[in-house]
Amino acid sequence: MLRRIFPHPYLSLLLTLVWLGLVNKVTLGNILLGGSLGLVLPFMTSIYWPHRPILRHPFKAIEFMLIVLWDIVVANIQVAKVILFKRNANIHSQWVVVPHDLTSAEAITILAGTITMTPGTVSTMLSSDGKAILVHTLDTDDPDAVRDEIKTRYEGRLKEIFQ
């Protein structure tokens, strides 16, 4: 019964918190409106989620988010250095194929999104068999190091969270 009313409780909570962040004011009315949006939207879209993603380790997900936030800050500084201090002739953009062992569609999507959110890298294509992501890097002399960093820093943690 509760699963029908709250098909995605974490999403409901996240939507409520995002709403409160967007309005930038915590009042009873905003909490009630955000809470009702957090309940109604997952309920209305639950038919489009035939298989509910299972978080094996929710606290690992929080750790993953903190690592990604840190990496975004560091990558912003690195990209700023490249833009401000490197000549165009000295910038070495590369295409890197990142094979992965993820089986969950959600984990693959989060990996691709994480790569794109980190400045200096963009995930551009998923292979037809879904086992590799094509990534463009702004500046690197060692594409293998970029691939290895993505695999160790993100893929391993996503495996723990989803598989």
mmCIF file with all atom_site columns, C-alpha atoms in Angstrom:
data_model
loop_
_atom_site.group_PDB
_atom_site.id
_atom_site.type_symbol
_atom_site.label_atom_id
_atom_site.label_alt_id
_atom_site.label_comp_id
_atom_site.label_asym_id
_atom_site.label_entity_id
_atom_site.label_seq_id
_atom_site.pdbx_PDB_ins_code
_atom_site.Cartn_x
_atom_site.Cartn_y
_atom_site.Cartn_z
_atom_site.occupancy
_atom_site.B_iso_or_equiv
_atom_site.pdbx_formal_charge
_atom_site.auth_seq_id
_atom_site.auth_comp_id
_atom_site.auth_asym_id
_atom_site.auth_atom_id
_atom_site.pdbx_PDB_model_num
ATOM 1   C CA . MET A 1 1   ? 0.000  0.000  0.000   1.00 0.00 ? 1   MET A CA 1
ATOM 2   C CA . LEU A 1 2   ? 2.696  2.505  0.964   1.00 0.00 ? 2   LEU A CA 1
ATOM 3   C CA . ARG A 1 3   ? 4.712  1.560  -2.129  1.00 0.00 ? 3   ARG A CA 1
ATOM 4   C CA . ARG A 1 4   ? 1.779  2.676  -4.305  1.00 0.00 ? 4   ARG A CA 1
ATOM 5   C CA . ILE A 1 5   ? 1.490  6.045  -2.578  1.00 0.00 ? 5   ILE A CA 1
ATOM 6   C CA . PHE A 1 6   ? 5.261  6.586  -2.303  1.00 0.00 ? 6   PHE A CA 1
ATOM 7   C CA . PRO A 1 7   ? 6.705  4.769  -5.328  1.00 0.00 ? 7   PRO A CA 1
ATOM 8   C CA . HIS A 1 8   ? 10.061 6.575  -5.031  1.00 0.00 ? 8   HIS A CA 1
ATOM 9   C CA . PRO A 1 9   ? 10.513 7.984  -1.530  1.00 0.00 ? 9   PRO A CA 1
ATOM 10  C CA . TYR A 1 10  ? 14.103 9.181  -2.098  1.00 0.00 ? 10  TYR A CA 1
ATOM 11  C CA . LEU A 1 11  ? 13.026 11.016 -5.244  1.00 0.00 ? 11  LEU A CA 1
ATOM 12  C CA . SER A 1 12  ? 10.137 12.583 -3.328  1.00 0.00 ? 12  SER A CA 1
ATOM 13  C CA . LEU A 1 13  ? 12.522 13.853 -0.688  1.00 0.00 ? 13  LEU A CA 1
ATOM 14  C CA . LEU A 1 14  ? 14.983 15.088 -3.308  1.00 0.00 ? 14  LEU A CA 1
ATOM 15  C CA . LEU A 1 15  ? 12.259 16.945 -5.226  1.00 0.00 ? 15  LEU A CA 1
ATOM 16  C CA . THR A 1 16  ? 11.089 18.611 -2.026  1.00 0.00 ? 16  THR A CA 1
ATOM 17  C CA . LEU A 1 17  ? 14.629 19.714 -1.171  1.00 0.00 ? 17  LEU A CA 1
ATOM 18  C CA . VAL A 1 18  ? 15.257 20.958 -4.708  1.00 0.00 ? 18  VAL A CA 1
ATOM 19  C CA . TRP A 1 19  ? 12.032 22.945 -4.588  1.00 0.00 ? 19  TRP A CA 1
ATOM 20  C CA . LEU A 1 20  ? 13.054 24.541 -1.300  1.00 0.00 ? 20  LEU A CA 1
ATOM 21  C CA . GLY A 1 21  ? 16.449 25.351 -2.797  1.00 0.00 ? 21  GLY A CA 1
ATOM 22  C CA . LEU A 1 22  ? 14.861 26.930 -5.868  1.00 0.00 ? 22  LEU A CA 1
ATOM 23  C CA . VAL A 1 23  ? 12.493 29.178 -3.940  1.00 0.00 ? 23  VAL A CA 1
ATOM 24  C CA . ASN A 1 24  ? 15.323 29.983 -1.501  1.00 0.00 ? 24  ASN A CA 1
ATOM 25  C CA . LYS A 1 25  ? 12.922 30.449 1.383   1.00 0.00 ? 25  LYS A CA 1
ATOM 26  C CA . VAL A 1 26  ? 11.788 27.855 3.900   1.00 0.00 ? 26  VAL A CA 1
ATOM 27  C CA . THR A 1 27  ? 8.224  28.603 4.881   1.00 0.00 ? 27  THR A CA 1
ATOM 28  C CA . LEU A 1 28  ? 5.336  26.315 5.721   1.00 0.00 ? 28  LEU A CA 1
ATOM 29  C CA . GLY A 1 29  ? 3.710  27.051 2.352   1.00 0.00 ? 29  GLY A CA 1
ATOM 30  C CA . ASN A 1 30  ? 6.900  26.227 0.444   1.00 0.00 ? 30  ASN A CA 1
ATOM 31  C CA . ILE A 1 31  ? 7.392  23.020 2.414   1.00 0.00 ? 31  ILE A CA 1
ATOM 32  C CA . LEU A 1 32  ? 3.786  21.967 1.711   1.00 0.00 ? 32  LEU A CA 1
ATOM 33  C CA . LEU A 1 33  ? 4.056  22.849 -1.986  1.00 0.00 ? 33  LEU A CA 1
ATOM 34  C CA . GLY A 1 34  ? 7.449  21.145 -2.351  1.00 0.00 ? 34  GLY A CA 1
ATOM 35  C CA . GLY A 1 35  ? 6.192  18.120 -0.458  1.00 0.00 ? 35  GLY A CA 1
ATOM 36  C CA . SER A 1 36  ? 3.094  17.846 -2.618  1.00 0.00 ? 36  SER A CA 1
ATOM 37  C CA . LEU A 1 37  ? 5.225  18.122 -5.783  1.00 0.00 ? 37  LEU A CA 1
ATOM 38  C CA . GLY A 1 38  ? 7.548  15.511 -4.308  1.00 0.00 ? 38  GLY A CA 1
ATOM 39  C CA . LEU A 1 39  ? 4.597  13.162 -3.837  1.00 0.00 ? 39  LEU A CA 1
ATOM 40  C CA . VAL A 1 40  ? 2.602  13.841 -7.004  1.00 0.00 ? 40  VAL A CA 1
ATOM 41  C CA . LEU A 1 41  ? 5.397  13.810 -9.617  1.00 0.00 ? 41  LEU A CA 1
ATOM 42  C CA . PRO A 1 42  ? 6.877  10.403 -8.703  1.00 0.00 ? 42  PRO A CA 1
ATOM 43  C CA . PHE A 1 43  ? 3.354  8.974  -8.413  1.00 0.00 ? 43  PHE A CA 1
ATOM 44  C CA . MET A 1 44  ? 2.398  10.260 -11.881 1.00 0.00 ? 44  MET A CA 1
ATOM 45  C CA . THR A 1 45  ? 5.625  9.041  -13.504 1.00 0.00 ? 45  THR A CA 1
ATOM 46  C CA . SER A 1 46  ? 5.895  5.683  -11.732 1.00 0.00 ? 46  SER A CA 1
ATOM 47  C CA . ILE A 1 47  ? 4.457  3.822  -14.740 1.00 0.00 ? 47  ILE A CA 1
ATOM 48  C CA . TYR A 1 48  ? 7.528  4.915  -16.729 1.00 0.00 ? 48  TYR A CA 1
ATOM 49  C CA . TRP A 1 49  ? 9.852  3.250  -14.198 1.00 0.00 ? 49  TRP A CA 1
ATOM 50  C CA . PRO A 1 50  ? 9.165  -0.458 -14.709 1.00 0.00 ? 50  PRO A CA 1
ATOM 51  C CA . HIS A 1 51  ? 12.280 -1.525 -12.817 1.00 0.00 ? 51  HIS A CA 1
ATOM 52  C CA . ARG A 1 52  ? 13.069 0.506  -9.801  1.00 0.00 ? 52  ARG A CA 1
ATOM 53  C CA . PRO A 1 53  ? 16.800 1.134  -9.333  1.00 0.00 ? 53  PRO A CA 1
ATOM 54  C CA . ILE A 1 54  ? 18.094 -0.354 -6.112  1.00 0.00 ? 54  ILE A CA 1
ATOM 55  C CA . LEU A 1 55  ? 20.757 1.460  -4.147  1.00 0.00 ? 55  LEU A CA 1
ATOM 56  C CA . ARG A 1 56  ? 22.801 -1.228 -2.459  1.00 0.00 ? 56  ARG A CA 1
ATOM 57  C CA . HIS A 1 57  ? 24.763 1.263  -0.354  1.00 0.00 ? 57  HIS A CA 1
ATOM 58  C CA . PRO A 1 58  ? 23.040 4.662  0.005   1.00 0.00 ? 58  PRO A CA 1
ATOM 59  C CA . PHE A 1 59  ? 25.882 6.082  2.092   1.00 0.00 ? 59  PHE A CA 1
ATOM 60  C CA . LYS A 1 60  ? 28.317 5.198  -0.696  1.00 0.00 ? 60  LYS A CA 1
ATOM 61  C CA . ALA A 1 61  ? 26.074 7.289  -2.973  1.00 0.00 ? 61  ALA A CA 1
ATOM 62  C CA . ILE A 1 62  ? 26.581 10.289 -0.694  1.00 0.00 ? 62  ILE A CA 1
ATOM 63  C CA . GLU A 1 63  ? 30.334 9.654  -0.741  1.00 0.00 ? 63  GLU A CA 1
ATOM 64  C CA . PHE A 1 64  ? 30.195 9.443  -4.556  1.00 0.00 ? 64  PHE A CA 1
ATOM 65  C CA . MET A 1 65  ? 28.362 12.787 -4.765  1.00 0.00 ? 65  MET A CA 1
ATOM 66  C CA . LEU A 1 66  ? 30.943 14.472 -2.537  1.00 0.00 ? 66  LEU A CA 1
ATOM 67  C CA . ILE A 1 67  ? 33.795 13.081 -4.647  1.00 0.00 ? 67  ILE A CA 1
ATOM 68  C CA . VAL A 1 68  ? 32.116 14.317 -7.841  1.00 0.00 ? 68  VAL A CA 1
ATOM 69  C CA . LEU A 1 69  ? 31.590 17.770 -6.332  1.00 0.00 ? 69  LEU A CA 1
ATOM 70  C CA . TRP A 1 70  ? 35.262 17.902 -5.345  1.00 0.00 ? 70  TRP A CA 1
ATOM 71  C CA . ASP A 1 71  ? 36.332 16.752 -8.805  1.00 0.00 ? 71  ASP A CA 1
ATOM 72  C CA . ILE A 1 72  ? 34.177 19.449 -10.408 1.00 0.00 ? 72  ILE A CA 1
ATOM 73  C CA . VAL A 1 73  ? 35.889 22.145 -8.346  1.00 0.00 ? 73  VAL A CA 1
ATOM 74  C CA . VAL A 1 74  ? 39.372 20.811 -9.157  1.00 0.00 ? 74  VAL A CA 1
ATOM 75  C CA . ALA A 1 75  ? 38.533 20.396 -12.855 1.00 0.00 ? 75  ALA A CA 1
ATOM 76  C CA . ASN A 1 76  ? 37.236 23.975 -13.032 1.00 0.00 ? 76  ASN A CA 1
ATOM 77  C CA . ILE A 1 77  ? 40.604 25.216 -11.814 1.00 0.00 ? 77  ILE A CA 1
ATOM 78  C CA . GLN A 1 78  ? 42.450 22.982 -14.295 1.00 0.00 ? 78  GLN A CA 1
ATOM 79  C CA . VAL A 1 79  ? 40.294 24.146 -17.204 1.00 0.00 ? 79  VAL A CA 1
ATOM 80  C CA . ALA A 1 80  ? 40.771 27.780 -16.189 1.00 0.00 ? 80  ALA A CA 1
ATOM 81  C CA . LYS A 1 81  ? 44.552 27.248 -16.245 1.00 0.00 ? 81  LYS A CA 1
ATOM 82  C CA . VAL A 1 82  ? 44.354 25.678 -19.699 1.00 0.00 ? 82  VAL A CA 1
ATOM 83  C CA . ILE A 1 83  ? 42.203 28.500 -21.071 1.00 0.00 ? 83  ILE A CA 1
ATOM 84  C CA . LEU A 1 84  ? 44.177 31.317 -19.491 1.00 0.00 ? 84  LEU A CA 1
ATOM 85  C CA . PHE A 1 85  ? 47.761 30.134 -19.766 1.00 0.00 ? 85  PHE A CA 1
ATOM 86  C CA . LYS A 1 86  ? 48.082 27.639 -22.640 1.00 0.00 ? 86  LYS A CA 1
ATOM 87  C CA . ARG A 1 87  ? 48.406 28.502 -26.285 1.00 0.00 ? 87  ARG A CA 1
ATOM 88  C CA . ASN A 1 88  ? 46.076 26.746 -28.687 1.00 0.00 ? 88  ASN A CA 1
ATOM 89  C CA . ALA A 1 89  ? 49.002 24.878 -30.210 1.00 0.00 ? 89  ALA A CA 1
ATOM 90  C CA . ASN A 1 90  ? 49.879 23.426 -26.794 1.00 0.00 ? 90  ASN A CA 1
ATOM 91  C CA . ILE A 1 91  ? 46.380 22.144 -25.998 1.00 0.00 ? 91  ILE A CA 1
ATOM 92  C CA . HIS A 1 92  ? 46.096 18.436 -26.752 1.00 0.00 ? 92  HIS A CA 1
ATOM 93  C CA . SER A 1 93  ? 42.466 17.417 -27.062 1.00 0.00 ? 93  SER A CA 1
ATOM 94  C CA . GLN A 1 94  ? 41.976 13.662 -27.192 1.00 0.00 ? 94  GLN A CA 1
ATOM 95  C CA . TRP A 1 95  ? 39.246 11.102 -27.775 1.00 0.00 ? 95  TRP A CA 1
ATOM 96  C CA . VAL A 1 96  ? 39.304 8.366  -25.144 1.00 0.00 ? 96  VAL A CA 1
ATOM 97  C CA . VAL A 1 97  ? 37.347 5.121  -25.170 1.00 0.00 ? 97  VAL A CA 1
ATOM 98  C CA . VAL A 1 98  ? 36.373 4.179  -21.625 1.00 0.00 ? 98  VAL A CA 1
ATOM 99  C CA . PRO A 1 99  ? 35.243 0.553  -21.367 1.00 0.00 ? 99  PRO A CA 1
ATOM 100 C CA . HIS A 1 100 ? 33.124 -0.224 -18.323 1.00 0.00 ? 100 HIS A CA 1
ATOM 101 C CA . ASP A 1 101 ? 31.728 -3.237 -16.517 1.00 0.00 ? 101 ASP A CA 1
ATOM 102 C CA . LEU A 1 102 ? 28.479 -1.625 -15.355 1.00 0.00 ? 102 LEU A CA 1
ATOM 103 C CA . THR A 1 103 ? 25.266 -3.512 -16.024 1.00 0.00 ? 103 THR A CA 1
ATOM 104 C CA . SER A 1 104 ? 22.675 -1.148 -14.567 1.00 0.00 ? 104 SER A CA 1
ATOM 105 C CA . ALA A 1 105 ? 21.299 1.434  -17.005 1.00 0.00 ? 105 ALA A CA 1
ATOM 106 C CA . GLU A 1 106 ? 21.102 3.928  -14.161 1.00 0.00 ? 106 GLU A CA 1
ATOM 107 C CA . ALA A 1 107 ? 24.769 3.425  -13.265 1.00 0.00 ? 107 ALA A CA 1
ATOM 108 C CA . ILE A 1 108 ? 25.844 3.865  -16.906 1.00 0.00 ? 108 ILE A CA 1
ATOM 109 C CA . THR A 1 109 ? 23.759 7.032  -17.159 1.00 0.00 ? 109 THR A CA 1
ATOM 110 C CA . ILE A 1 110 ? 25.253 8.421  -13.960 1.00 0.00 ? 110 ILE A CA 1
ATOM 111 C CA . LEU A 1 111 ? 28.776 7.595  -15.178 1.00 0.00 ? 111 LEU A CA 1
ATOM 112 C CA . ALA A 1 112 ? 28.184 9.390  -18.487 1.00 0.00 ? 112 ALA A CA 1
ATOM 113 C CA . GLY A 1 113 ? 26.585 12.338 -16.701 1.00 0.00 ? 113 GLY A CA 1
ATOM 114 C CA . THR A 1 114 ? 29.428 12.562 -14.210 1.00 0.00 ? 114 THR A CA 1
ATOM 115 C CA . ILE A 1 115 ? 31.993 12.614 -17.000 1.00 0.00 ? 115 ILE A CA 1
ATOM 116 C CA . THR A 1 116 ? 30.083 15.412 -18.741 1.00 0.00 ? 116 THR A CA 1
ATOM 117 C CA . MET A 1 117 ? 29.566 17.439 -15.541 1.00 0.00 ? 117 MET A CA 1
ATOM 118 C CA . THR A 1 118 ? 33.279 17.430 -14.833 1.00 0.00 ? 118 THR A CA 1
ATOM 119 C CA . PRO A 1 119 ? 34.769 20.356 -16.772 1.00 0.00 ? 119 PRO A CA 1
ATOM 120 C CA . GLY A 1 120 ? 37.276 19.375 -19.430 1.00 0.00 ? 120 GLY A CA 1
ATOM 121 C CA . THR A 1 121 ? 35.589 16.087 -20.338 1.00 0.00 ? 121 THR A CA 1
ATOM 122 C CA . VAL A 1 122 ? 32.427 15.276 -22.279 1.00 0.00 ? 122 VAL A CA 1
ATOM 123 C CA . SER A 1 123 ? 30.887 11.848 -22.769 1.00 0.00 ? 123 SER A CA 1
ATOM 124 C CA . THR A 1 124 ? 29.772 11.845 -26.376 1.00 0.00 ? 124 THR A CA 1
ATOM 125 C CA . MET A 1 125 ? 28.614 8.362  -27.286 1.00 0.00 ? 125 MET A CA 1
ATOM 126 C CA . LEU A 1 126 ? 27.755 4.995  -25.822 1.00 0.00 ? 126 LEU A CA 1
ATOM 127 C CA . SER A 1 127 ? 28.894 1.990  -27.846 1.00 0.00 ? 127 SER A CA 1
ATOM 128 C CA . SER A 1 128 ? 26.199 -0.080 -29.529 1.00 0.00 ? 128 SER A CA 1
ATOM 129 C CA . ASP A 1 129 ? 26.694 -2.924 -27.046 1.00 0.00 ? 129 ASP A CA 1
ATOM 130 C CA . GLY A 1 130 ? 26.647 -0.479 -24.126 1.00 0.00 ? 130 GLY A CA 1
ATOM 131 C CA . LYS A 1 131 ? 30.054 -1.556 -22.838 1.00 0.00 ? 131 LYS A CA 1
ATOM 132 C CA . ALA A 1 132 ? 32.109 1.590  -23.581 1.00 0.00 ? 132 ALA A CA 1
ATOM 133 C CA . ILE A 1 133 ? 31.728 5.361  -23.527 1.00 0.00 ? 133 ILE A CA 1
ATOM 134 C CA . LEU A 1 134 ? 33.513 7.683  -25.948 1.00 0.00 ? 134 LEU A CA 1
ATOM 135 C CA . VAL A 1 135 ? 34.898 10.659 -24.034 1.00 0.00 ? 135 VAL A CA 1
ATOM 136 C CA . HIS A 1 136 ? 36.425 13.871 -25.373 1.00 0.00 ? 136 HIS A CA 1
ATOM 137 C CA . THR A 1 137 ? 39.027 15.528 -23.162 1.00 0.00 ? 137 THR A CA 1
ATOM 138 C CA . LEU A 1 138 ? 40.027 19.165 -23.448 1.00 0.00 ? 138 LEU A CA 1
ATOM 139 C CA . ASP A 1 139 ? 43.700 18.706 -22.695 1.00 0.00 ? 139 ASP A CA 1
ATOM 140 C CA . THR A 1 140 ? 45.683 15.567 -21.931 1.00 0.00 ? 140 THR A CA 1
ATOM 141 C CA . ASP A 1 141 ? 48.955 14.020 -22.954 1.00 0.00 ? 141 ASP A CA 1
ATOM 142 C CA . ASP A 1 142 ? 48.005 10.610 -21.557 1.00 0.00 ? 142 ASP A CA 1
ATOM 143 C CA . PRO A 1 143 ? 44.575 9.316  -22.627 1.00 0.00 ? 143 PRO A CA 1
ATOM 144 C CA . ASP A 1 144 ? 45.198 6.051  -20.777 1.00 0.00 ? 144 ASP A CA 1
ATOM 145 C CA . ALA A 1 145 ? 45.521 7.974  -17.504 1.00 0.00 ? 145 ALA A CA 1
ATOM 146 C CA . VAL A 1 146 ? 42.175 9.686  -18.154 1.00 0.00 ? 146 VAL A CA 1
ATOM 147 C CA . ARG A 1 147 ? 40.540 6.316  -18.824 1.00 0.00 ? 147 ARG A CA 1
ATOM 148 C CA . ASP A 1 148 ? 42.083 4.756  -15.711 1.00 0.00 ? 148 ASP A CA 1
ATOM 149 C CA . GLU A 1 149 ? 41.055 7.694  -13.521 1.00 0.00 ? 149 GLU A CA 1
ATOM 150 C CA . ILE A 1 150 ? 37.440 7.473  -14.704 1.00 0.00 ? 150 ILE A CA 1
ATOM 151 C CA . LYS A 1 151 ? 37.372 3.731  -14.100 1.00 0.00 ? 151 LYS A CA 1
ATOM 152 C CA . THR A 1 152 ? 38.939 3.849  -10.626 1.00 0.00 ? 152 THR A CA 1
ATOM 153 C CA . ARG A 1 153 ? 37.360 7.045  -9.364  1.00 0.00 ? 153 ARG A CA 1
ATOM 154 C CA . TYR A 1 154 ? 33.804 6.632  -10.667 1.00 0.00 ? 154 TYR A CA 1
ATOM 155 C CA . GLU A 1 155 ? 33.094 3.188  -12.097 1.00 0.00 ? 155 GLU A CA 1
ATOM 156 C CA . GLY A 1 156 ? 34.239 1.265  -9.021  1.00 0.00 ? 156 GLY A CA 1
ATOM 157 C CA . ARG A 1 157 ? 32.077 3.342  -6.732  1.00 0.00 ? 157 ARG A CA 1
ATOM 158 C CA . LEU A 1 158 ? 29.041 3.077  -9.026  1.00 0.00 ? 158 LEU A CA 1
ATOM 159 C CA . LYS A 1 159 ? 29.442 -0.713 -9.010  1.00 0.00 ? 159 LYS A CA 1
ATOM 160 C CA . GLU A 1 160 ? 29.309 -0.689 -5.216  1.00 0.00 ? 160 GLU A CA 1
ATOM 161 C CA . ILE A 1 161 ? 26.227 1.518  -5.213  1.00 0.00 ? 161 ILE A CA 1
ATOM 162 C CA . PHE A 1 162 ? 24.139 -0.237 -7.893  1.00 0.00 ? 162 PHE A CA 1
ATOM 163 C CA . GLN A 1 163 ? 25.405 -3.822 -8.226  1.00 0.00 ? 163 GLN A CA 1
#
